[in-house]
Structure formats: C-alpha cells, structure tokens
Short mmCIF file of C-alpha atoms in Angstrom, two decimals:
data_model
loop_
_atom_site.label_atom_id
_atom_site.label_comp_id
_atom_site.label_asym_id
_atom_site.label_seq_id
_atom_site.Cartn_x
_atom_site.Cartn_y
_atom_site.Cartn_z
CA UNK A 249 8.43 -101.44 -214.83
CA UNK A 250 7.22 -104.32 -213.15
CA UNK A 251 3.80 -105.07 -213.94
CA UNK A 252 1.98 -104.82 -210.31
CA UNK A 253 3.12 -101.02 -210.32
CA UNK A 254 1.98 -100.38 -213.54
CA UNK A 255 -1.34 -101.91 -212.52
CA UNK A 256 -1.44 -99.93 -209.44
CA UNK A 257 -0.46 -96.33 -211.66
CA UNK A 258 -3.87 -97.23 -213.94
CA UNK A 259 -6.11 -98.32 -210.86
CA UNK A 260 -4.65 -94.68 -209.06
CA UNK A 261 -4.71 -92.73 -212.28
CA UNK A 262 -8.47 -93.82 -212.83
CA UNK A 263 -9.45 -93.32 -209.12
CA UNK A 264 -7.76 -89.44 -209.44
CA UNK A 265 -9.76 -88.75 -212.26
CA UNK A 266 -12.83 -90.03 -210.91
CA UNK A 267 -11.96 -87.89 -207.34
CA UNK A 268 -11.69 -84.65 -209.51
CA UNK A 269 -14.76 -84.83 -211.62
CA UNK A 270 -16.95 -87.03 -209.54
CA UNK A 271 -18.98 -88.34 -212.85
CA UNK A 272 -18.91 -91.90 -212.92
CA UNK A 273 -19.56 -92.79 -209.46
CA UNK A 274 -22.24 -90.26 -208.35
CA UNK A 275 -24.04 -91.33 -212.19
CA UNK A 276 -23.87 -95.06 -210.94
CA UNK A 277 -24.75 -94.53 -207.22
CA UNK A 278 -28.06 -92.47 -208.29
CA UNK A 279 -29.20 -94.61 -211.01
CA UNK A 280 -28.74 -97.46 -208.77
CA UNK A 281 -30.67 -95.82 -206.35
CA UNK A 282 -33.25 -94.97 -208.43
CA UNK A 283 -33.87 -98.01 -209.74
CA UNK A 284 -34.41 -100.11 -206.62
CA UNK A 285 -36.62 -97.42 -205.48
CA UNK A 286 -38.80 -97.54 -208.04
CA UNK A 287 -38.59 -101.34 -207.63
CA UNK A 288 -39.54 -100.76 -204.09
CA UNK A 289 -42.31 -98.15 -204.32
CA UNK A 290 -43.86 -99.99 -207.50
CA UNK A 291 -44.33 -103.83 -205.54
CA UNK A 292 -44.65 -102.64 -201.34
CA UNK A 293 -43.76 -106.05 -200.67
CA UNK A 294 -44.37 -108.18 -197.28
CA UNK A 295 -41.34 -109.98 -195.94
CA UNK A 296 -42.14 -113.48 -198.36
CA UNK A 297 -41.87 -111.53 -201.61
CA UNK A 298 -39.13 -109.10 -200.37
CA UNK A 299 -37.04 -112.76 -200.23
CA UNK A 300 -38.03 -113.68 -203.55
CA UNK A 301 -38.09 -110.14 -205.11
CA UNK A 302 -34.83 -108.47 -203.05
CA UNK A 303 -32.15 -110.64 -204.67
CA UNK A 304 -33.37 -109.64 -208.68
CA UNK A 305 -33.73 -105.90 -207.91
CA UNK A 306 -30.24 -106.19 -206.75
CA UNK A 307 -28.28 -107.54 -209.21
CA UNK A 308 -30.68 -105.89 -211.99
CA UNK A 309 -29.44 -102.54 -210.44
CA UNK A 310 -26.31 -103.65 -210.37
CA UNK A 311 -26.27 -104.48 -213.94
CA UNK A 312 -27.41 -100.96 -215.26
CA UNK A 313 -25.57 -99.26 -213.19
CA UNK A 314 -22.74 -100.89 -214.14
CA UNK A 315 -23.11 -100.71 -217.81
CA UNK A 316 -23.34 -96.96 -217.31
CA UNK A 317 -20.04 -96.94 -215.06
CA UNK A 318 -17.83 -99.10 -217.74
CA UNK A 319 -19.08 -97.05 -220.72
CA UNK A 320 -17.44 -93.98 -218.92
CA UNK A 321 -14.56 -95.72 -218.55
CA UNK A 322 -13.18 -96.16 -222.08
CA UNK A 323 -14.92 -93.34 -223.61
CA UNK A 324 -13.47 -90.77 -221.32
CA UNK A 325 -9.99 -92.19 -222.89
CA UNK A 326 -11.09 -91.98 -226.26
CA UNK A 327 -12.40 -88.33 -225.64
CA UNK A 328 -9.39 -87.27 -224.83
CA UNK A 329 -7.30 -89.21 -227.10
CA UNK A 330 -5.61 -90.72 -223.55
CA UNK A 331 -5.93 -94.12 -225.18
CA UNK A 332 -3.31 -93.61 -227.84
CA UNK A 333 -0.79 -92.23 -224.84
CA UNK A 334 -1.43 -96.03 -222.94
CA UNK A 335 -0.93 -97.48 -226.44
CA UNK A 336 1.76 -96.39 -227.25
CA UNK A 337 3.38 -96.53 -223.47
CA UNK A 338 5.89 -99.60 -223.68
CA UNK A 339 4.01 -101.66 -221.50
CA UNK A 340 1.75 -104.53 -221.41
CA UNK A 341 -1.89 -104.09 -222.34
CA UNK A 342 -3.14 -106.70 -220.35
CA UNK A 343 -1.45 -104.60 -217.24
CA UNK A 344 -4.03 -101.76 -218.60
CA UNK A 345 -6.95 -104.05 -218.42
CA UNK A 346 -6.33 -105.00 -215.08
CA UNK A 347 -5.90 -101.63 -213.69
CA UNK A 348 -8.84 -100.44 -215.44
CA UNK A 349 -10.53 -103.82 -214.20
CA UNK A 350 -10.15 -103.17 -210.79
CA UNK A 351 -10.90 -99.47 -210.93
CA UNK A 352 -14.76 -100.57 -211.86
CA UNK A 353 -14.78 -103.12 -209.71
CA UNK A 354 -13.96 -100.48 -206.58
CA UNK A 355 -16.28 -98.49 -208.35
CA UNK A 356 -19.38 -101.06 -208.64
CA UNK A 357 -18.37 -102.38 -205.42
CA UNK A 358 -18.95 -98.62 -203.89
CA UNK A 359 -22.23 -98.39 -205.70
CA UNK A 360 -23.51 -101.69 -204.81
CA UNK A 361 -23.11 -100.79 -200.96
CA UNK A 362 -25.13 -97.64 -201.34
CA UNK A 363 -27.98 -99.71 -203.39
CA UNK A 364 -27.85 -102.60 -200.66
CA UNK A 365 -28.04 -99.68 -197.94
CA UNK A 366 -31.15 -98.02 -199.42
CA UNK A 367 -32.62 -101.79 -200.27
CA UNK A 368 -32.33 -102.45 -196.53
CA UNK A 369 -33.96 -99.75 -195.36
CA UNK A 370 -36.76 -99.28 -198.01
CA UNK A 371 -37.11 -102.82 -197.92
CA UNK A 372 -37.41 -103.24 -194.44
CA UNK A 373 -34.71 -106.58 -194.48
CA UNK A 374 -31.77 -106.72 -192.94
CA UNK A 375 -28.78 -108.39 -194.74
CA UNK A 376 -26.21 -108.54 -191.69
CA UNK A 377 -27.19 -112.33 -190.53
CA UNK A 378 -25.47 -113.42 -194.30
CA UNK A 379 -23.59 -110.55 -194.78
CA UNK A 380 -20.13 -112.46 -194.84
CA UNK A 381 -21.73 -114.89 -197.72
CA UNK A 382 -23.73 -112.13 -199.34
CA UNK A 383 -20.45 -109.97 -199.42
CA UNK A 384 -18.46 -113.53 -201.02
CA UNK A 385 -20.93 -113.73 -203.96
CA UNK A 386 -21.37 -109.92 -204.60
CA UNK A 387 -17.48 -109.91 -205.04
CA UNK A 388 -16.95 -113.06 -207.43
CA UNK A 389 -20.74 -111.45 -209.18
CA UNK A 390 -19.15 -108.40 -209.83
CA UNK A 391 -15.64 -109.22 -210.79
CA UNK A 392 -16.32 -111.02 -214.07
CA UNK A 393 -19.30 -108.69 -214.26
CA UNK A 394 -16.41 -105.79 -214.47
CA UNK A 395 -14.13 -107.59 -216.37
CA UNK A 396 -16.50 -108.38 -218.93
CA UNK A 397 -17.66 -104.75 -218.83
CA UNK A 398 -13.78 -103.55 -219.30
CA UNK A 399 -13.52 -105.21 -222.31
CA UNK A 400 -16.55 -104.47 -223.78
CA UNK A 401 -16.50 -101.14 -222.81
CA UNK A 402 -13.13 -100.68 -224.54
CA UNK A 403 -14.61 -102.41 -228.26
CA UNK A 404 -18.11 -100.64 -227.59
CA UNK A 405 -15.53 -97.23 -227.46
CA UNK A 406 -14.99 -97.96 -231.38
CA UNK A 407 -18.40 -97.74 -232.37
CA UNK A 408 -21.56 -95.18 -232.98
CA UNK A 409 -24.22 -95.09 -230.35
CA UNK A 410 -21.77 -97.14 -227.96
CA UNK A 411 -24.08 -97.52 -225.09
CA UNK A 412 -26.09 -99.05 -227.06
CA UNK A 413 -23.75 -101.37 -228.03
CA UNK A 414 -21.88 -101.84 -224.87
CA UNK A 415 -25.11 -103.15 -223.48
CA UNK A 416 -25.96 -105.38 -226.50
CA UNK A 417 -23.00 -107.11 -225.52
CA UNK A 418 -22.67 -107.25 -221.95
CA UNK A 419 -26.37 -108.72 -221.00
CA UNK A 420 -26.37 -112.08 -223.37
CA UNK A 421 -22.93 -112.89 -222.39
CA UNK A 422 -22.78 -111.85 -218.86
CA UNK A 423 -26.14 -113.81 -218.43
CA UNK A 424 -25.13 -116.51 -216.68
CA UNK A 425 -23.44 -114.08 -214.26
CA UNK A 426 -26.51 -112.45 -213.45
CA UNK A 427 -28.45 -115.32 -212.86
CA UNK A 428 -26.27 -117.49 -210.73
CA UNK A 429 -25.48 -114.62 -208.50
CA UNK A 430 -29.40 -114.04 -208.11
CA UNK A 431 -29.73 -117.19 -207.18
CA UNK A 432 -26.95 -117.91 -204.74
CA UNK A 433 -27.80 -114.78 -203.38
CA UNK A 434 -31.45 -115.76 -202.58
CA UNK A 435 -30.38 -118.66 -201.25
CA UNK A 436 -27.75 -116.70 -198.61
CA UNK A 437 -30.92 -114.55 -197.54
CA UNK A 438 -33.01 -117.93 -196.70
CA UNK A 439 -30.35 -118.26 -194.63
CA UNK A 440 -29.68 -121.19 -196.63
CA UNK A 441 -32.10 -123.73 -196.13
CA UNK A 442 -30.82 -126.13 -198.94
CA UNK A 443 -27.45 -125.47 -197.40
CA UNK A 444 -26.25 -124.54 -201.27
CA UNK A 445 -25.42 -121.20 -201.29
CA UNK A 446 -21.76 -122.31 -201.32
CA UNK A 447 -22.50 -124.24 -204.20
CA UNK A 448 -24.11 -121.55 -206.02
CA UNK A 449 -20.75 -119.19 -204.81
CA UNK A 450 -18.27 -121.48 -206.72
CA UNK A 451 -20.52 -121.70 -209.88
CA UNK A 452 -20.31 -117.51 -210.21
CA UNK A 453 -16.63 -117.62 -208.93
CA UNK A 454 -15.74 -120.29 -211.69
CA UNK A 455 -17.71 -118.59 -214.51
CA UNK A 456 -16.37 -115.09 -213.16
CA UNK A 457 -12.98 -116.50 -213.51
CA UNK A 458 -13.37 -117.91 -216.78
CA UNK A 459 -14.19 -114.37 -218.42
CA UNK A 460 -11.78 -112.57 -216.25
CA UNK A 461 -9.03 -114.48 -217.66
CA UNK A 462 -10.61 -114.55 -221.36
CA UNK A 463 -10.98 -110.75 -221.26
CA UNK A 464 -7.25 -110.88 -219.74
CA UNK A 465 -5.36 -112.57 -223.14
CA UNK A 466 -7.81 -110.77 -225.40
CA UNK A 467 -7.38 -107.79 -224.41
CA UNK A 468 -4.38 -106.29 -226.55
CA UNK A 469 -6.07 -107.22 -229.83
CA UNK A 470 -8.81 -104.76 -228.65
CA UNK A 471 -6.33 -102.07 -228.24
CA UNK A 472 -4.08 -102.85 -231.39
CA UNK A 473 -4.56 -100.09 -234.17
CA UNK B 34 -12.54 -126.22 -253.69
CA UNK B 35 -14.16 -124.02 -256.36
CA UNK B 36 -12.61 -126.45 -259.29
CA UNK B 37 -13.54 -129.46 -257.76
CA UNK B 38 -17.22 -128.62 -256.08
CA UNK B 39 -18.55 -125.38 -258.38
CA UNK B 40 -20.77 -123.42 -256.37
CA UNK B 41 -22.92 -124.21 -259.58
CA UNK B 42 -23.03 -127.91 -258.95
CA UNK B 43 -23.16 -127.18 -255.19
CA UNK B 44 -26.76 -125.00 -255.65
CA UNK B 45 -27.91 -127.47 -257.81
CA UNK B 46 -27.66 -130.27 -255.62
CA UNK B 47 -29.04 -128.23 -252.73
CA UNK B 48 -32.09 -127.72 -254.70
CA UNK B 49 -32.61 -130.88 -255.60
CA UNK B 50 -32.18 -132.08 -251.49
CA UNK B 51 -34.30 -129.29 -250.82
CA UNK B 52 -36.96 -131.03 -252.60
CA UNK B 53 -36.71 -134.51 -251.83
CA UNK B 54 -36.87 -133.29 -248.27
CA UNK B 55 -40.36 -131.42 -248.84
CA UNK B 56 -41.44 -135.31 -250.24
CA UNK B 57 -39.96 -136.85 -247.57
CA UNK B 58 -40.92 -134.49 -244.99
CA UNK B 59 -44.78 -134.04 -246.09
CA UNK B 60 -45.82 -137.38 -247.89
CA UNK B 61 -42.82 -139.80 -246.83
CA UNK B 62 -42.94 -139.64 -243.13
CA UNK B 63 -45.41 -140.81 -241.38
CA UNK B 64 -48.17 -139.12 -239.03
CA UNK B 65 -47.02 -138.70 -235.31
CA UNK B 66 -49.48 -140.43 -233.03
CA UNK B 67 -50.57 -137.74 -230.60
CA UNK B 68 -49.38 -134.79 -232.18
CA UNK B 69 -50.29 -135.08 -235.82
CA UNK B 70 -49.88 -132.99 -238.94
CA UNK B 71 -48.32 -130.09 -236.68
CA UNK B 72 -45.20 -132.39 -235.72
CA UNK B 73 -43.84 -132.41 -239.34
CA UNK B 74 -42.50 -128.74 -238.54
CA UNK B 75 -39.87 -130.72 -236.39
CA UNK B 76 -37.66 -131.75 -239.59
CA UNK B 77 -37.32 -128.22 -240.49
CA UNK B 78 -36.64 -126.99 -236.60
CA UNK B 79 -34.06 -129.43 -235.62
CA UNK B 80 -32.00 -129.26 -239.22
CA UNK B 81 -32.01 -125.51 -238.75
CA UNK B 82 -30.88 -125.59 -235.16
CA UNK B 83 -27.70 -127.83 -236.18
CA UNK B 84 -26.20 -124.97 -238.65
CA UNK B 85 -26.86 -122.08 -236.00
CA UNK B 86 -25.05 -124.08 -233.32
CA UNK B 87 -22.61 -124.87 -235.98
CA UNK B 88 -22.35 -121.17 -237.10
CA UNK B 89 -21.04 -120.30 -233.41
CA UNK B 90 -18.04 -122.89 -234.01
CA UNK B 91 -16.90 -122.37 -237.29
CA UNK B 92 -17.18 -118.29 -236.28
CA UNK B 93 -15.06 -119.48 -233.09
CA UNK B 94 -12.12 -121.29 -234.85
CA UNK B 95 -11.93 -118.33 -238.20
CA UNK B 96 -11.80 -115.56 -234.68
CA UNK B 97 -8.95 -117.59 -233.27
CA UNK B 98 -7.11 -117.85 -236.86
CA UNK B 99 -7.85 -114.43 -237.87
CA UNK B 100 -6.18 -113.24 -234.51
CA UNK B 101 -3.26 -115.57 -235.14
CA UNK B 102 -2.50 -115.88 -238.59
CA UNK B 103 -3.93 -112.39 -239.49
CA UNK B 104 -5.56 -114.16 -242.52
CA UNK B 105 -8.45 -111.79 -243.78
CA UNK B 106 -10.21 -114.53 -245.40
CA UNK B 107 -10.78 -115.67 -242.09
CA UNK B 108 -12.44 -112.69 -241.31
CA UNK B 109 -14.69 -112.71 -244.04
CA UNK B 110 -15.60 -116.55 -243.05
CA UNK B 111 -16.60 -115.49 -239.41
CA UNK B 112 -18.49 -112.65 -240.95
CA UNK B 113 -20.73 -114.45 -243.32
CA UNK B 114 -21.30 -117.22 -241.54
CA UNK B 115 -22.83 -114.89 -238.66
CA UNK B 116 -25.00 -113.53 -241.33
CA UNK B 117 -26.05 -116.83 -242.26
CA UNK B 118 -26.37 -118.39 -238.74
CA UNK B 119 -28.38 -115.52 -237.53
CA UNK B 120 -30.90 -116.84 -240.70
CA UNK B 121 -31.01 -120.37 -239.23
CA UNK B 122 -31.08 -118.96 -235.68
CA UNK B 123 -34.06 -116.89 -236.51
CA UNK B 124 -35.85 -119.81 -238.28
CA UNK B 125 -35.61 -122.03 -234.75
CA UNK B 126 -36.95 -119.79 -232.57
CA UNK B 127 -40.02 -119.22 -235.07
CA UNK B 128 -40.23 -122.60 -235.60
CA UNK B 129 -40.21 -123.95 -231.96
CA UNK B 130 -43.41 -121.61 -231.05
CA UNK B 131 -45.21 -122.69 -233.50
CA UNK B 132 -44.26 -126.63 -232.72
CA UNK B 133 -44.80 -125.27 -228.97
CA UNK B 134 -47.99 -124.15 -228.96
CA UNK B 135 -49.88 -127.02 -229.92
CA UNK B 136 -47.78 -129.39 -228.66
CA UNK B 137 -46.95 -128.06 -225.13
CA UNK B 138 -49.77 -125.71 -224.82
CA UNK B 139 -47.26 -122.31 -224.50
CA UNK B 140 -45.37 -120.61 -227.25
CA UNK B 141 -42.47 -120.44 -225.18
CA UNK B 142 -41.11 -122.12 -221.91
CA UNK B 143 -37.53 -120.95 -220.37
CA UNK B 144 -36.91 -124.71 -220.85
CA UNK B 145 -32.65 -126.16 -221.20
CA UNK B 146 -32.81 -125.42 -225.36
CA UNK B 147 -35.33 -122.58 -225.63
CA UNK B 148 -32.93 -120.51 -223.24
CA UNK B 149 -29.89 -121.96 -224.98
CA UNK B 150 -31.21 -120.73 -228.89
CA UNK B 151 -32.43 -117.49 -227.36
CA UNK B 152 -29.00 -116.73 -225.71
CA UNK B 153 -27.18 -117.78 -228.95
CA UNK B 154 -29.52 -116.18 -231.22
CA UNK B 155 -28.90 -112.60 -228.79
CA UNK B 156 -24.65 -113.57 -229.76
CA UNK B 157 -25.16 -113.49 -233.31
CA UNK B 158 -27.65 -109.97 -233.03
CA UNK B 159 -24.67 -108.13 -230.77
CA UNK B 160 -21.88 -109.80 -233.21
CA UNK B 161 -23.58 -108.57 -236.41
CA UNK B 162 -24.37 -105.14 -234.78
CA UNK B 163 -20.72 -104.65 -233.78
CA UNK B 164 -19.87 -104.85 -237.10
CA UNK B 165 -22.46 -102.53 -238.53
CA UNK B 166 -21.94 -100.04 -235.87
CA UNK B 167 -18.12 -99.91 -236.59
CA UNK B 168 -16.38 -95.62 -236.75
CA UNK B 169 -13.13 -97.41 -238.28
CA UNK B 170 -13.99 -100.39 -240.59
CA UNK B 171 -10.10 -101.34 -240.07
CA UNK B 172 -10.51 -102.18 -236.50
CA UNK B 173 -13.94 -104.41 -237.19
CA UNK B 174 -12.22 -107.87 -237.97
CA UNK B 175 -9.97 -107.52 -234.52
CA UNK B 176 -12.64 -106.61 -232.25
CA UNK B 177 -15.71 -108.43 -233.90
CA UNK B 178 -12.98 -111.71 -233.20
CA UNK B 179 -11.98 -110.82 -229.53
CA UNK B 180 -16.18 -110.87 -229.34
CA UNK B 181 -16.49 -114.18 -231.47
CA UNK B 182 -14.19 -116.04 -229.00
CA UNK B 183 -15.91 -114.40 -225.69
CA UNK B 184 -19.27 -115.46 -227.14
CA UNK B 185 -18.06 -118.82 -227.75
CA UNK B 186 -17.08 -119.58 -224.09
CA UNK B 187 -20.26 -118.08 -223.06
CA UNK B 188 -21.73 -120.58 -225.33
CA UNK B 189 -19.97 -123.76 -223.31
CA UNK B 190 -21.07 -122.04 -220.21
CA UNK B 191 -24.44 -121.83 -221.57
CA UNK B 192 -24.35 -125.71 -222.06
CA UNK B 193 -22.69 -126.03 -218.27
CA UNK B 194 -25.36 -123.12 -216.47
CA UNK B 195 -28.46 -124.43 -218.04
CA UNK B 196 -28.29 -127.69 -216.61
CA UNK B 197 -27.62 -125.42 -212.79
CA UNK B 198 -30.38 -123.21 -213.08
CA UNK B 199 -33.11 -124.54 -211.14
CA UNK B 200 -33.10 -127.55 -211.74
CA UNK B 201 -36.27 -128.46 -209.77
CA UNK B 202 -38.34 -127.69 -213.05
CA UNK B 203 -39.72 -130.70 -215.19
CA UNK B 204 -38.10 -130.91 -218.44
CA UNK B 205 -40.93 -130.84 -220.90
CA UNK B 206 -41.40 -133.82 -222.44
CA UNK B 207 -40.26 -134.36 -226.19
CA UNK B 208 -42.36 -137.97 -227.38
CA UNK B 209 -39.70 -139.77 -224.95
CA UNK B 210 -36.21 -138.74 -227.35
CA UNK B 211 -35.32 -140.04 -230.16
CA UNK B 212 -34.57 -143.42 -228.96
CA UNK B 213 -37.90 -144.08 -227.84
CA UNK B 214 -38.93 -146.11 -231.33
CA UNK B 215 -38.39 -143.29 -233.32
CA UNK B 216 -40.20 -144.53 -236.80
CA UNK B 217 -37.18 -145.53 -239.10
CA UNK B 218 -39.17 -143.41 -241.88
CA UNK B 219 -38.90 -140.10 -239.78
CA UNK B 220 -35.64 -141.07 -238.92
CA UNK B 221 -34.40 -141.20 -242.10
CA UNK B 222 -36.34 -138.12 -242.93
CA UNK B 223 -34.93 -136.10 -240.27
CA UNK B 224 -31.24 -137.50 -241.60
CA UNK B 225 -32.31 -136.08 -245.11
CA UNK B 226 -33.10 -132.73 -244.17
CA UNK B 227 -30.60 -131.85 -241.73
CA UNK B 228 -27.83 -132.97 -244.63
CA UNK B 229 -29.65 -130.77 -247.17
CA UNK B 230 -30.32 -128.19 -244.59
CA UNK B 231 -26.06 -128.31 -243.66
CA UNK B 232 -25.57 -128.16 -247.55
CA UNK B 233 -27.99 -124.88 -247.96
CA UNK B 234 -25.98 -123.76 -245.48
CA UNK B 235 -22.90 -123.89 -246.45
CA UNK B 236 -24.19 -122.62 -249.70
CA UNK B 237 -25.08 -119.49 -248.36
CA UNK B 238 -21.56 -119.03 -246.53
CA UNK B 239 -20.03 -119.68 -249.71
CA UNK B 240 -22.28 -117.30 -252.01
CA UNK B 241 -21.68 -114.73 -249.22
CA UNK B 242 -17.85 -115.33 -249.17
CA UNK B 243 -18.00 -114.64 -252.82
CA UNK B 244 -19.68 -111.35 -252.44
CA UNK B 245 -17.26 -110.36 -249.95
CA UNK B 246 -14.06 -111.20 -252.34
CA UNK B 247 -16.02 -109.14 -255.24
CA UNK B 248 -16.59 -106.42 -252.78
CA UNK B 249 -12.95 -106.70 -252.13
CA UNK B 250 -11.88 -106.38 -255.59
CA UNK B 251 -14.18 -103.99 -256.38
CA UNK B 252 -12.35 -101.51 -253.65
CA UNK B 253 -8.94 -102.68 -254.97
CA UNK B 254 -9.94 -101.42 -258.68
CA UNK B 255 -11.69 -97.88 -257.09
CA UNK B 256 -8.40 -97.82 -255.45
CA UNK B 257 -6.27 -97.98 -258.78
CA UNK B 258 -8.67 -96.06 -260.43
CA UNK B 259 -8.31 -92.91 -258.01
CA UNK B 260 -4.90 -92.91 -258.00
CA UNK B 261 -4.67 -93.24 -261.66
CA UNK B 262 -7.00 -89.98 -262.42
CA UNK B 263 -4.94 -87.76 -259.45
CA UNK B 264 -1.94 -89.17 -261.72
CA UNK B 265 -3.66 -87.04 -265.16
#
C-alpha cells in the first residue's frame, strides 16, 4: 500500500470514530470555551490589555484543550486493544503517526476556530484585519504542537494516571512553541508595528518542523512491544 | 574501568577534592568587592550547573545507543544519570535564589539561564516520572529514550529560543563575566570545584549503575530460584 493511502485510511478512520461518538471534539471545543471565558469574565479588559492579554488566553486554551484532545487519541486505541491491530498491520508506523498527526491537528484546528470565535466576540476585537497572518502562525503553532502531542500521547498511553503524564511532558518541551506563537501572534494583532511578525512565523514554523520530524523517526520505537 | 579506577579509589579521591574545595572555596578565595561573603555560593552554583547540563548529553547519546544497539547497559546509564542530574539540577536552582536575592535584589528573574535550568530541570522531573509511572516495566527503556532524545533537541532549541524571546530585556549583570579580571585565586577555585564537583558526579552515576547491575542480578537469581522450587 502506498504510504499516502495508508495515511489517508488513519486520518479517515480517526475522523469516523470521532463522527460517531462525538467525544473528543465537543470535550476540546467546551473546555476551550470555558477557559477563555473565564479568562474574559475574570480581567473585563479595555482594548490596550485585550492586545496584550488576547494572544496568551489563546494559545493557553489551546494548549489544554489540546492535551485533553491527544490523550483521547491513543487511549481510545489502547482501550480497545486497536493498537495491537495497527501494530501488527504490515505497514509503516511512521504512516500511523502521521495519520493520527493530522487527525489532531483537524481536530485542534476546529477547536481553535470556535475559541477565536467566542474570543472575538467576548472580547470585543476583531481578528479579520490579520487574519491571513494570524491563520499562518496558528497552523505552524499547532502542527508541532500536535505532533508533539501524538507522540506523547502514544508513550503517556503506557503509563498510570496518563494525563498526568501526557501533560508533564508536553508543556516543558512544547514551551518554546507556546511562547513564540504568543508572541508572533501579538505582534500580527498590532498589526505589526515592528514589521516582525514574519520573523516570529519562521521561528515557530522552524521549531514546529524540527519536532514534527523528530516525533516522525521516533515514532516506531514507541509502538515496538 | 573498575580494575583500573576502583570506585574505592574513585570515592576517596572525591572526598578528598570535596574538601580542598570547602578550603579553597571559604578561606582560599578571596572576598568579592561589592557582593561579599554571599558570592562564595557561586563555586558551588556554577560546578553544579556543569553536571546537570552534562546529565542531558550523556542521557542523549546512551537514548540514541540504547535505540540502536539495544544495549541495556545503556539504559541503565541514561537512567541513573537522570537520577543524578535531577540532584545537581535541583541544587542550581536553590542555589541561584539564594545568590539572587542579595545580589540582584529578586529570587528569581525569567533571565537567558534561569529559564534555561528551569526548563531542563522540568526534562529531568517528566523523564524520571515516565519511568516511575511505567504499567509494563519492559517498554520503559524504549519510550523513556524516544523522550531522552526529544528532550535533548528541546534543549538546543532552548539555547536558540532564549536568545529570541524578547530580547528588549537587560541581561542582568553578572560582575562584567569572567573575563572582566576575574581574581586568578577564584579562578582557580572555581576550576577546583567544578573538577571535584564532575568527579562526585560521576561517582554517583557509577554507585547508581552498580545498584542497578545488583538489582539485575538479584532478579536473575529470584528467577532461577522460582523455577527451581516449581521444578520440586
């Protein structure tokens, strides 16, 4: 099988399971919610502070609500012993991570439009003057954000108390991920006086990449019994 | 290595360092001009932030080994020198406050190195933990390495992000660096202890490799032993 398709039969097998039960992507799209009202209700901010506060409440709700959509991920395989049927299927395991990859990326991606629709109106900003930069960064943000979270998720699956542990390892070493993306992202909503947002872009593309590609060739020792 | 350097002679000589450092740290060097007594907790900060950093490395290159070569000695090198880097780790981060506060006014400032420690210090606590919180002990040497290699490329970015992140914020000021007429006496105090302090480190690896090869053994006879008795 070549290995696009058997990427695409993960990514479609994961988004069928997710369209029957509905779990992992309502969980993420309230929590997500929740969290940037309470951010909201708890500082009433005036248009100054919305610039500096906006971008952190973002990408802090993004990074709990993705925790709690890549835990799901694994441990709904384990549950139902589905990850000894993909080990055992003669294929790549890298091709698995991928699928799975993109499947919470979709997923995050989903969630993060809800939470930047409720920030905009409870927030009173509107993101559409940057949205073609805000849309860049939130893409690169989130895909080694996911990538790191696929392959954590999948070790965190082998453990006791694994959200605990999932998140233990996900904040420390997607840090720099985090921060960067808060950053360039406050910069996009200045509209950009330094003119560096683009800077700021390549530095969470580059460091995206980097993990993506780590979490790509590690991958099959995390599956290997 | 254990014929030619006995961990015997290797603890003795580390206690001996250990103690020409507390001469050389407390009546040897001299007096720092505007920070005084309270500077002399320096020698023990920076020789303690060389093994952590070093801890990160050596776990590094035993992940990649273990993953290739499959060599469970490997393993057990990554895992006790975690254990023992988280010790160092620990003692920078409660050193630096205390240098911090009287010298800089705050215990703690998200400056380059304090966010560096802290993120590296936060590696070792999630690499340990995987371990601990293992269901299948079998699996904990592949996946604790797949998490020792991540965590050493988020150390290099680390070293690349810090120097990004807003930037516009003064680097507090450390006397000037080292090359600003350091005192040879402190200098060659500082030398001292961060030799002892990489030789009490590697100490510790090495006591804690031992445990792990009696541990080892110890299984290996229980092993025997069991199948001997369902044998009678």
């Amino acid at each position: 099988m070549a290995s696009l398709q058997i990427i695409w039969s993960i990514f479609v097998k994961d988004l069928r399971v997710e369209w029957r039960n509905r779990e992992t992507l309502a969980s993420m799209c309230v929590f997500g919610l929740l969290i940037v009202f309470l951010f909201n209700f708890s500082f009433e901010t005036a248009r100054e502070e919305t610039l500096r506060l906006l971008p952190a409440v973002l990408w802090v709700a993004i990074a709990f609500a993705g925790v709690l959509g890549f835990n799901r991920s694994f441990a709904s395989e384990r549950e139902n012993s589905c990850i000894e049927g993909m080990t055992l299927a003669p294929v790549d395991p890298s091709m698995i991570f991928v699928g799975k990859m993109l499947a919470n990326l979709l997923f995050l991606g989903i969630a993060e439009v809800v939470m930047v629709f409720a920030a905009t109106l409870w927030f009173n900003f509107s993101f559409l003057p940057s949205l073609g930069e805000l849309t860049l960064i939130a893409f690169f943000g989130t895909l080694g954000y996911a990538a790191l979270g696929t392959i954590f998720g999948a070790i965190a699956a082998n453990t006791r108390m694994r959200e605990v542990m999932l998140t233990i390892l996900q904040f420390p070493i997607a840090f720099w991920i985090l921060m960067l993306s808060i950053d360039a992202t406050s910069n996009a909503m200045r509209g950009d006086p330094g003119g560096n947002w683009a800077g700021g872009a390549a530095r969470v593309a580059g460091i995206s990449v980097v993990f993506t590609v780590a979490s790509f060739l590690l991958f099959e020792y995390v599956l290997e019994e | 290595m254990d014929k030619k350097f006995p961990i015997s002679l290797h603890f003795a000589l580390t206690l001996a360092g250990l103690l020409v450092a507390l001469y050389m740290i407390f009546l040897y060097a001299p007096e720092e001009m505007t920070m005084g007594e309270v500077q002399r907790i320096f020698y023990v900060h920076v020789s303690c932030a060389w093994p952590a950093l070093l801890g990160f490395i050596i776990i590094f290159f035993s992940s990649i080994v273990y993953l290739w070569k499959r060599a469970q000695f490997a393993d057990e090198l990554a895992h006790a020198t975690a254990e023992v880097g988280f010790i160092f780790c620990t003692c920078v981060l409660v050193t630096g406050p205390l240098w911090a506060k009287p010298a800089w006014g705050v215990w703690w400032a998200w400056d380059a190195r304090l966010t560096l420690t802290f993120l590296l210090w936060l590696l070792y606590v999630a690499y340990l933990m995987l371990r601990s919180y293992m269901v299948n002990p079998g699996r904990a040497a592949n996946l604790c390495a797949v998490v020792g290699i991540i965590g050493f490329v988020d150390v290099l970015i680390d070293y690349m992000a810090i120097r990004w992140w807003r930037t516009q914020h003064p680097q507090p000021v450390i006397l000037g660096g080292p090359e600003s007429g350091l005192d040879p006496r402190m200098l060659a105090t500082l030398l001292v202890t961060v030799a002892v302090f990489t030789l009490l480190f590697f100490l510790l690896v090495r006591m804690r490799l031992r445990l792990a090869a009696m541990r080892r053994e110890l299984s290996e006879i229980r092993h025997v032993l069991a199948f001997k008795m369902s044998e009678d």
